[in-house]
XYZ file of C-alpha atoms in Angstrom:
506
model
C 0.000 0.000 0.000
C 2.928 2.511 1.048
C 4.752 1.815 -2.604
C 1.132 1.888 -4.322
C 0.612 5.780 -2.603
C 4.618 6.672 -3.165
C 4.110 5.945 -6.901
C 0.667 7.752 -7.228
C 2.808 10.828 -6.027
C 5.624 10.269 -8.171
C 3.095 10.260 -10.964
C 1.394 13.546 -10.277
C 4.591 15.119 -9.813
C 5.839 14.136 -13.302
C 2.274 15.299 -14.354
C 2.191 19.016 -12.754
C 6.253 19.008 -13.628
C 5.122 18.626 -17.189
C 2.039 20.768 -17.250
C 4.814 23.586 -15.946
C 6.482 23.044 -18.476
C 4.084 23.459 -21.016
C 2.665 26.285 -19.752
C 5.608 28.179 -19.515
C 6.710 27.076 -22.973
C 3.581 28.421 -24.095
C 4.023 31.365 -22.605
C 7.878 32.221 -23.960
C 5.899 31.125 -27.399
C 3.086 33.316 -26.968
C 3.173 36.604 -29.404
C 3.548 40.028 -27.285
C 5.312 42.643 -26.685
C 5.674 45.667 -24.256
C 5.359 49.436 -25.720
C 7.034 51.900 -23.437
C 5.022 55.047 -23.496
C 5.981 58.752 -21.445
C 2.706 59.739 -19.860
C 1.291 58.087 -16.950
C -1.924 57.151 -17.163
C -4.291 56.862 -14.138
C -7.185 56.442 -15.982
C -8.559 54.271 -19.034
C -11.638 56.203 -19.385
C -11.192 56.929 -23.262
C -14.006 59.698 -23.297
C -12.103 61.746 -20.905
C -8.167 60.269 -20.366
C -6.196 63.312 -21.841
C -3.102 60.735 -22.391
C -5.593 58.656 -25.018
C -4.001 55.552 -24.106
C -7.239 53.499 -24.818
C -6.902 54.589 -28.578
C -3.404 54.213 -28.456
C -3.234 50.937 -27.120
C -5.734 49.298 -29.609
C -8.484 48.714 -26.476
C -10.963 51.616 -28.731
C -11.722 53.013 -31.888
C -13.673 56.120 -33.373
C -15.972 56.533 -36.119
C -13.554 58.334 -38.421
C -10.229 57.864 -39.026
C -7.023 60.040 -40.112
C -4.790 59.005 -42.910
C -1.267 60.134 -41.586
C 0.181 59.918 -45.204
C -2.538 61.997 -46.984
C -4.005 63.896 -43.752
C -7.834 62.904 -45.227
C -10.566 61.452 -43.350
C -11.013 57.897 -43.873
C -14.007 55.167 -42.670
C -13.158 53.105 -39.224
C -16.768 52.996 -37.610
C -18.223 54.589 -39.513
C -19.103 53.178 -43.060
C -19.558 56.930 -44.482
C -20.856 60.041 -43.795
C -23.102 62.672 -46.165
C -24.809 66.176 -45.157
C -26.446 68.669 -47.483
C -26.805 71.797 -45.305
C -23.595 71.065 -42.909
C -25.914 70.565 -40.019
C -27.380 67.734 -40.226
C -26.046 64.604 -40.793
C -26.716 61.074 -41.331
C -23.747 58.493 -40.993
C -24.035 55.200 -41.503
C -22.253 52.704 -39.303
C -20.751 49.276 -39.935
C -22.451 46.162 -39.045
C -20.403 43.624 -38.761
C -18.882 45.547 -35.433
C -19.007 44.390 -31.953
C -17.682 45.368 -28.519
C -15.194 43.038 -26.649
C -18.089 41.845 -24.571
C -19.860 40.261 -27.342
C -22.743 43.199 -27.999
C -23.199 44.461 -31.137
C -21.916 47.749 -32.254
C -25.685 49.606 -33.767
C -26.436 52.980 -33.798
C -28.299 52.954 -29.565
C -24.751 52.087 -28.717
C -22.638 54.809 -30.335
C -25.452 57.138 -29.119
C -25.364 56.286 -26.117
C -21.605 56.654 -26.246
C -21.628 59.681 -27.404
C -23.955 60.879 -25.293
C -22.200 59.783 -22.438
C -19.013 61.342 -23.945
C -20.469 64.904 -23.917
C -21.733 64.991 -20.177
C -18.662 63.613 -18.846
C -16.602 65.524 -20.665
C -17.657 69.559 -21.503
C -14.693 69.887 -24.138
C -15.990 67.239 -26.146
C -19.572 68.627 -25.780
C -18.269 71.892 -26.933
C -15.856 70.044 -29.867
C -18.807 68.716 -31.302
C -21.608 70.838 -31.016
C -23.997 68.411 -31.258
C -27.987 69.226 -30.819
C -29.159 65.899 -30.838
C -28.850 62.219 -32.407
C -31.439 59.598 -33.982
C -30.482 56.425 -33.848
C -32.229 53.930 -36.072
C -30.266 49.941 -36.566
C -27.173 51.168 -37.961
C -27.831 54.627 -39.310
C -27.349 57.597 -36.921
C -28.850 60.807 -37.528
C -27.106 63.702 -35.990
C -27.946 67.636 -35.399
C -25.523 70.295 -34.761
C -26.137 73.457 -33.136
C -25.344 75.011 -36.069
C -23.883 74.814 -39.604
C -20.172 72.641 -39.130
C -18.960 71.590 -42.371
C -15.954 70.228 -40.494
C -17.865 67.893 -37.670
C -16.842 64.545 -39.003
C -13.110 65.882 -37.786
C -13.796 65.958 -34.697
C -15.004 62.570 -34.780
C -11.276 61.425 -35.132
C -10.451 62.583 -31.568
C -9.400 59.815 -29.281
C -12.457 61.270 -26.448
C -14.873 60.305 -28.869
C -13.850 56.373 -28.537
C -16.577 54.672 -29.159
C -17.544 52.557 -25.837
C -20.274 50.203 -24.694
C -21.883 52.100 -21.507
C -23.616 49.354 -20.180
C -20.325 48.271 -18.667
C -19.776 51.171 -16.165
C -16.291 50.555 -14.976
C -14.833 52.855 -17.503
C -11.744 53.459 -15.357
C -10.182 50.271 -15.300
C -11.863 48.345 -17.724
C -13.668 49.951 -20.845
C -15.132 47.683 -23.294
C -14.052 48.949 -26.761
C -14.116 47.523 -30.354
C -10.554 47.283 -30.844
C -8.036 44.565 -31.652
C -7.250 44.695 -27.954
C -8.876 44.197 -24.407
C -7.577 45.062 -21.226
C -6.861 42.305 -19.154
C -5.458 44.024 -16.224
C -4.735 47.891 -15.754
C -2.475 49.434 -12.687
C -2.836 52.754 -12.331
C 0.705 54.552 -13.155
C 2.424 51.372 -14.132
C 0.649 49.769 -17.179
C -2.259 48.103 -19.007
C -1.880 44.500 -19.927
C -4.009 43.546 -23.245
C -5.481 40.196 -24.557
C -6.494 39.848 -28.096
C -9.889 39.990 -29.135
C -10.308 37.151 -31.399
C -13.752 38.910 -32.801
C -12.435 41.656 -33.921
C -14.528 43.007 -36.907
C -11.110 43.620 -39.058
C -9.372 40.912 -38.305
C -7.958 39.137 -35.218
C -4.682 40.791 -33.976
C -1.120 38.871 -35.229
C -0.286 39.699 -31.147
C -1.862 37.230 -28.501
C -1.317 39.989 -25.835
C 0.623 43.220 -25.047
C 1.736 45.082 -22.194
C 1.392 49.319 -22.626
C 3.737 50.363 -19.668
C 4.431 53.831 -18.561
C 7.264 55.821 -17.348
C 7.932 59.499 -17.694
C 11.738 59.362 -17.246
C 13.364 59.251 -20.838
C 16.400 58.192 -19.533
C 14.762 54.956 -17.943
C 12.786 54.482 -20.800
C 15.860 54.360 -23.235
C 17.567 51.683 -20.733
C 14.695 49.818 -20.871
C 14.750 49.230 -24.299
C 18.531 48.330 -23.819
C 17.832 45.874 -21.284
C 15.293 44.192 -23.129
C 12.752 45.334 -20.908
C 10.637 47.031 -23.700
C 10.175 46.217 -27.501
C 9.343 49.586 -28.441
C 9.619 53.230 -26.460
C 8.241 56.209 -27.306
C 10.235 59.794 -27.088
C 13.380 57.983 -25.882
C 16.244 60.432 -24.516
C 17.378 62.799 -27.008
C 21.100 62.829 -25.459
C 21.399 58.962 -26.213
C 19.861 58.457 -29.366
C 23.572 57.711 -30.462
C 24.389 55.024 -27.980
C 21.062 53.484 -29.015
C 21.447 53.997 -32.707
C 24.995 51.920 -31.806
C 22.684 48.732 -30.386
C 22.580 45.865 -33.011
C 18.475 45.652 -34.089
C 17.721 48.764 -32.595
C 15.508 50.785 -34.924
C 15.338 54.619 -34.265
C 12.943 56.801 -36.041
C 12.641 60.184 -35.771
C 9.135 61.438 -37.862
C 7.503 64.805 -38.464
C 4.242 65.901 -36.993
C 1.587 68.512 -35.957
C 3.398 69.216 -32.459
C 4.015 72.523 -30.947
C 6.220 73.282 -28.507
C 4.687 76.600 -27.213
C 5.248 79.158 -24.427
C 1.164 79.368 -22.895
C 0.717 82.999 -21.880
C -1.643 83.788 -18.592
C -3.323 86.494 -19.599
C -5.292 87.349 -16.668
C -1.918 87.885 -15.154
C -1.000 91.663 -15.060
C 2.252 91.100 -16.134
C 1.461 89.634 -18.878
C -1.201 91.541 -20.005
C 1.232 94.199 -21.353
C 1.279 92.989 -24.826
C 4.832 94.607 -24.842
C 6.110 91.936 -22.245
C 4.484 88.975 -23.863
C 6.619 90.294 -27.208
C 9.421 90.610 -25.099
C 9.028 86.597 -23.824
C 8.594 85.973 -27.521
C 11.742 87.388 -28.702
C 14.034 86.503 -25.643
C 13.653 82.584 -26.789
C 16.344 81.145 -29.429
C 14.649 78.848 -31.237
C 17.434 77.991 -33.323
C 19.794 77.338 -30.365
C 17.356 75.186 -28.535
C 15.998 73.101 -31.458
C 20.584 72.148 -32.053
C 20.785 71.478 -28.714
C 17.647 70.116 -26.666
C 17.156 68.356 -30.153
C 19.745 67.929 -31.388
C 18.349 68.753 -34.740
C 15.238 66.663 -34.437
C 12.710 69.656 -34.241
C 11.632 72.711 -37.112
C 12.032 75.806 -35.869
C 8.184 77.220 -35.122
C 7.273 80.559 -35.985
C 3.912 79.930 -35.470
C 1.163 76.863 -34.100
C 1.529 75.030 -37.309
C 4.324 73.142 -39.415
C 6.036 75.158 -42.816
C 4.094 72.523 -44.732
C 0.437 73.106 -44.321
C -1.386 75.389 -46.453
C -2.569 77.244 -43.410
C 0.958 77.738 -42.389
C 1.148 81.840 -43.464
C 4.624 83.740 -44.027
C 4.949 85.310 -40.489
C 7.020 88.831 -41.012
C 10.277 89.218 -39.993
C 11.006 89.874 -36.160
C 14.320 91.518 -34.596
C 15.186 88.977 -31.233
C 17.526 88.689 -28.439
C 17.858 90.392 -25.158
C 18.522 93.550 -26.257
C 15.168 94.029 -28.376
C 13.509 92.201 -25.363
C 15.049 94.976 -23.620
C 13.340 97.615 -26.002
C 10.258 96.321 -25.681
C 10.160 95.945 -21.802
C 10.921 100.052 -21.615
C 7.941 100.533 -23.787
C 5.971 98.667 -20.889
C 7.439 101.104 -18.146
C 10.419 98.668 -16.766
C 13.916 99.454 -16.376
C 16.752 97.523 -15.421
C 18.128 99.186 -11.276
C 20.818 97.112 -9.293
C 20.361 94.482 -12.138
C 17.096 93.864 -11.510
C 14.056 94.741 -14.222
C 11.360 96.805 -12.286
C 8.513 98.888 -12.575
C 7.784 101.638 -10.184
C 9.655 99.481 -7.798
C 8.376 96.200 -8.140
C 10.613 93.463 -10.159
C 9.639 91.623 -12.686
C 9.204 87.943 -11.643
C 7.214 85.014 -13.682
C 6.266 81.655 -12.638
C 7.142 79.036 -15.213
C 5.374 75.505 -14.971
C 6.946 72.725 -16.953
C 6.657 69.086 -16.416
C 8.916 65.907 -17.058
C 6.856 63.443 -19.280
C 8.193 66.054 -22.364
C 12.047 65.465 -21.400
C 12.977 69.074 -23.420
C 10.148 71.133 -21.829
C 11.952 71.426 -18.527
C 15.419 72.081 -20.806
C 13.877 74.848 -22.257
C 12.109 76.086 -19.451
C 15.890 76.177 -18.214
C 17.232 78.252 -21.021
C 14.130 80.647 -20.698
C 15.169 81.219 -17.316
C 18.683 82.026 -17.532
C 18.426 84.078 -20.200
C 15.235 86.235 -18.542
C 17.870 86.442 -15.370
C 20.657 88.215 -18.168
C 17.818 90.908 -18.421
C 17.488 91.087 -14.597
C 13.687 89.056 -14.533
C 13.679 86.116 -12.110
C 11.419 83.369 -13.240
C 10.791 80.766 -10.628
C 10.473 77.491 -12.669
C 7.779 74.882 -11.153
C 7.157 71.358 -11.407
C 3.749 70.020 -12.416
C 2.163 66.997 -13.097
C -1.337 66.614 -15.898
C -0.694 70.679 -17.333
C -4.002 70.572 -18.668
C -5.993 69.990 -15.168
C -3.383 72.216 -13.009
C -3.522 75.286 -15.760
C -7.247 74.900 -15.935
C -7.737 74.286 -12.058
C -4.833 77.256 -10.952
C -4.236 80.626 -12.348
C -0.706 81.374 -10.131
C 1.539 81.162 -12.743
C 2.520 83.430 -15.709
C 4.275 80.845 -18.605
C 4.726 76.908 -19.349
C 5.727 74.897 -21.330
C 3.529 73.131 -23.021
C 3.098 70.582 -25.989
C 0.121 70.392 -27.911
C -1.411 68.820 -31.039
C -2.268 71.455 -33.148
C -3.399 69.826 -36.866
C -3.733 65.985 -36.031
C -6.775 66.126 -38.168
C -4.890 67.710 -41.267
C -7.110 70.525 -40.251
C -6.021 73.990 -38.580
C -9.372 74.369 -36.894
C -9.370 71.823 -34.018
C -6.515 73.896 -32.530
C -7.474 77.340 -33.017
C -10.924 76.466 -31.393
C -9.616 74.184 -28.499
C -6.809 77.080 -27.824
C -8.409 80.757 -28.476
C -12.375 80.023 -28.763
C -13.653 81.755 -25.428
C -14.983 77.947 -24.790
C -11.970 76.364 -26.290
C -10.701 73.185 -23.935
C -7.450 74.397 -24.172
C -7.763 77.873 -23.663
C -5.314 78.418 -20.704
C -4.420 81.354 -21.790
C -8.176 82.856 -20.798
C -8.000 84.730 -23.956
C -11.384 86.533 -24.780
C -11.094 88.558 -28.026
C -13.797 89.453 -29.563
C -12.211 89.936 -32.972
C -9.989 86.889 -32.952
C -13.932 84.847 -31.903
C -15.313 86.403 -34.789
C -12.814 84.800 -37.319
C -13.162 81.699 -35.863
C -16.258 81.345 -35.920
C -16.431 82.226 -39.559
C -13.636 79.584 -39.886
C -16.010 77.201 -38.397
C -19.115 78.041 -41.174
C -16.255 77.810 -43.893
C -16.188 74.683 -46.366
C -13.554 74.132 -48.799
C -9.527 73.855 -48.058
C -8.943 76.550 -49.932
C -11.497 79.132 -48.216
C -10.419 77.672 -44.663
C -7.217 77.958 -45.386
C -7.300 81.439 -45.846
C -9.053 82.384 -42.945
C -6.734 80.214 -40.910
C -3.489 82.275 -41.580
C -5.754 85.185 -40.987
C -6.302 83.652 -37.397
C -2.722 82.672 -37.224
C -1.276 85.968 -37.988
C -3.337 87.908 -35.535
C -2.337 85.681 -33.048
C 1.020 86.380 -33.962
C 0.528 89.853 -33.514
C -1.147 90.159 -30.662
C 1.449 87.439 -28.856
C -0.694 85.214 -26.934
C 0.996 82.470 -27.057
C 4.406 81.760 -28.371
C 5.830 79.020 -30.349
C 8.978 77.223 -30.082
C 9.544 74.866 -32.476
C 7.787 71.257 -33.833
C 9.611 68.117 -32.431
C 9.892 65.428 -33.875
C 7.825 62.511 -33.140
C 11.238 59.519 -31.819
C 10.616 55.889 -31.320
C 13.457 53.501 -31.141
C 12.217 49.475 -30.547
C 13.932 46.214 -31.135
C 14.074 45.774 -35.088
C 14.747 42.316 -34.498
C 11.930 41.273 -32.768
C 9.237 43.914 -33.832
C 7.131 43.515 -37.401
C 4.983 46.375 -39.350
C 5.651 49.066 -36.430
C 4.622 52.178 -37.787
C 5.366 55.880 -36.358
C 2.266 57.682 -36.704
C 2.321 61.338 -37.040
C -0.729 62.213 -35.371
C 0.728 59.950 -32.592
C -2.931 58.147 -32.287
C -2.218 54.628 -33.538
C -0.139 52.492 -31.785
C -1.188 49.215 -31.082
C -2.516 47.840 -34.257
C -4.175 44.521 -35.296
C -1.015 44.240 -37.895
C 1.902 44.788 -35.580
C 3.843 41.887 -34.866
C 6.897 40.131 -33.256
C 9.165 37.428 -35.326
């Protein structure tokens, strides 16, 4: 009887010894990969996460998509589109969609989606402008408040993810239509992703995939040495060499529609003095910063959008460097005493937030600073984490640097709303011009490139004049991932597809 039992366990230990084994070599087999991104995410809730990991990550789509090659709208969702008057319109969606639950994809879902989009989030509500939606099988029928030739843009924007709202725990666990679902998500650290298997274009070539954060770029370029990540996003400019030198280490460095921009406070009475916001303007060399925070990955910005759009107008020539900023401050009543610049006694001293997921924003906030304290101004440089919620929350603070997506729709007027529209989401600045409203608003009633496009440099040259915000240069957008391992990576220039149904490992 004692043999009998000592065999029995000698049996299920070979068993368990082998079913470890198995699993583990099914594991080391199993296609994934981990993409190393720089903003911390401590939220999946796509209709409202400013870091649009959910789109990013392949867990969500939209209705319309953006062609980064020829900046047009294309079909995702949404089988096509059509309005006669610009204000209402009927889009038709496709059928064979369904959520990572199972449900079907019809037109009550996106509704509801939408719907639930524009309560919980008031930029979004004011993006899209929406009166109110029909929905009827798989045909949606949708009212704006007014004439908007250019709504299905805004449908591209990762807050309008489509979700199913029937599963509430939108924080940890949306349920998209993607080529991905979220398995697990820690808040901070990562989201790990399964494939959906069901997924209406195609099952995913990756079995799973980790989408880890950290805002460090130097610890995101060692992790990519160490093997730790397949893929990083915005690795450290200063060691793009060393990684370049890595055997299978892929480096790409891709233009986009990124500013690098100085945000003005204008309810601050410093810099309401349109003399001192000139003065900030000229006192920043662009050209030195772009050679050396880039190193040469970056175009020189003279205004919120690239040299190559159409909207992009010939800005006129400008005199810069401390002396003119010099010039200019006298004209606002300052003068430099005991090296410091006053006015009727009181110095001039900015607050500057920056923050560290953008590795050169804190660099340049650095060169800003000692070159203000050449002129005698003291700016006192401060930390922040999520700009977007501590500039909208907090109005202590003069300047930041910021980074913003100003054409990711090939389209100049998603920016110019979002940053100088009285309601716009990203109008930190708090600027409030009537004029400057008026010609967006007639942007906004405008159809055809070629009309838009005029009134766009219109828009973008009074803003130039009137300095409300000022622009640094466009970065470049850098990935560098494991050539060796990774298969139909692509950079995208709008940087809102990442995690595709066609990437793979070998």
């Amino acid at each position: 009887m004692k043999n009998t039992f000592i065999l029995w366990l000698m049996a299920v230990s070979l068993l368990l010894t082998a079913c470890t084994s198995d699993t583990a070599d099914q594991t080391e087999d199993r296609k994934e990969l981990n993409l190393l991104f720089n903003f911390a995410a401590r939220s999946l809730d796509p209709n409202v996460d400013s870091s649009y990991v959910p789109l990013r990550a392949g867990i969500t789509e939209t209705l319309v998509h953006l062609n980064d090659d020829t900046l047009t709208l294309e079909p995702w969702l949404a089988e096509s589109w059509e309005s006669e008057d610009g204000q209402e319109w009927t889009i038709r969606l496709r059928d064979d969609v369904t959520f990572q639950n199972g449900n079907p994809m019809d037109a009550a879902a996106v509704k509801a989606s939408l719907e639930r989009a524009m309560v919980d989030n008031i930029a979004i509500s004011n993006a899209l402008r929406i009166e109110s939606i029909a929905a009827d099988g798989y045909q949606l029928t949708i009212k704006t408040i007014m004439p908007f030739p250019e709504f299905p843009s805004e449908l591209v924007h990762p807050n309008t993810s489509i979700i199913d709202v029937t599963e509430p725990d939108y924080i940890n666990k949306p349920i998209g239509t993607g080529p991905f679902a979220v398995s697990s998500f820690t808040p901070g650290t990562a989201v790990d992703l399964i494939r959906y298997d069901e997924y209406w274009d195609g099952a995913a070539k990756l079995e799973a995939a980790r989408f880890s954060f950290n805002e460090d770029a130097n610890a995101r370029s060692l992790a990519l040495e160490s093997g730790d990540a397949d893929i990083v996003f915005r690795p450290e400019v200063q060691g793009l060499e060393n990684l370049e030198a890595i055997e299978g280490v892929e480096v790409e460095s891709t233009s986009t529609f990124r500013v690098h921009q100085m945000t003005m406070n204008l309810e601050r009475e410093s810099m309401k003095d349109i003399h001192v916001r000139k003065a900030v303007d000229v006192l920043i060399n662009r050209e030195s910063i772009a050679e050396t925070i880039l190193k040469g990955h970056a175009e020189v910005a003279n205004g919120p959008f690239p040299s190559t759009f159409t909207f992009a107008p010939d800005y006129p020539a400008k005199q810069t460097g401390s002396e003119e900023a010099r010039t200019l401050l006298a004209k606002a009543g300052y003068e430099e005493k005991d090296g410091v610049m006053q006015k009727e006694g009181e110095p001039l001293e900015l607050t500057l937030l920056t923050y560290s997921a953008r590795a050169d924003l804190p660099l340049i906030a650095q060169v800003f600073q000692s070159d203000a304290k050449e002129l005698g101004i003291t700016v006192d440089i401060q930390q922040i984490e999520g700009p977007e919620e501590y500039m909208a929350t907090n109005r202590d603070w003069d300047l930041t640097t910021y980074s913003n997506l100003t054409a990711p729709r090939g389209d100049a007027g998603y920016y110019l709303n979002a940053t100088y529209h009285p309601q716009g989401a990203l109008n930190f600045s708090g600027a409030d011009d009537d004029a400057l409203t008026a010609l967006i608003d007639e942007l906004n009633a405008t159809v055809g490139e070629e009309s838009r496009s005029a009134i766009a440099e219109k828009i973008a040259l009074y803003v130039d004049e009137q300095v409300y915000n000022s622009f640094i240069l466009h970065p470049n957008t850098l990935v560098a991932y494991n050539a060796d391992k990774v298969e139909n990576w692509v950079t995208s220039r709008s940087e809102y597809y990442m995690l595709t149904n066609t990437l793979d490992v070998n």
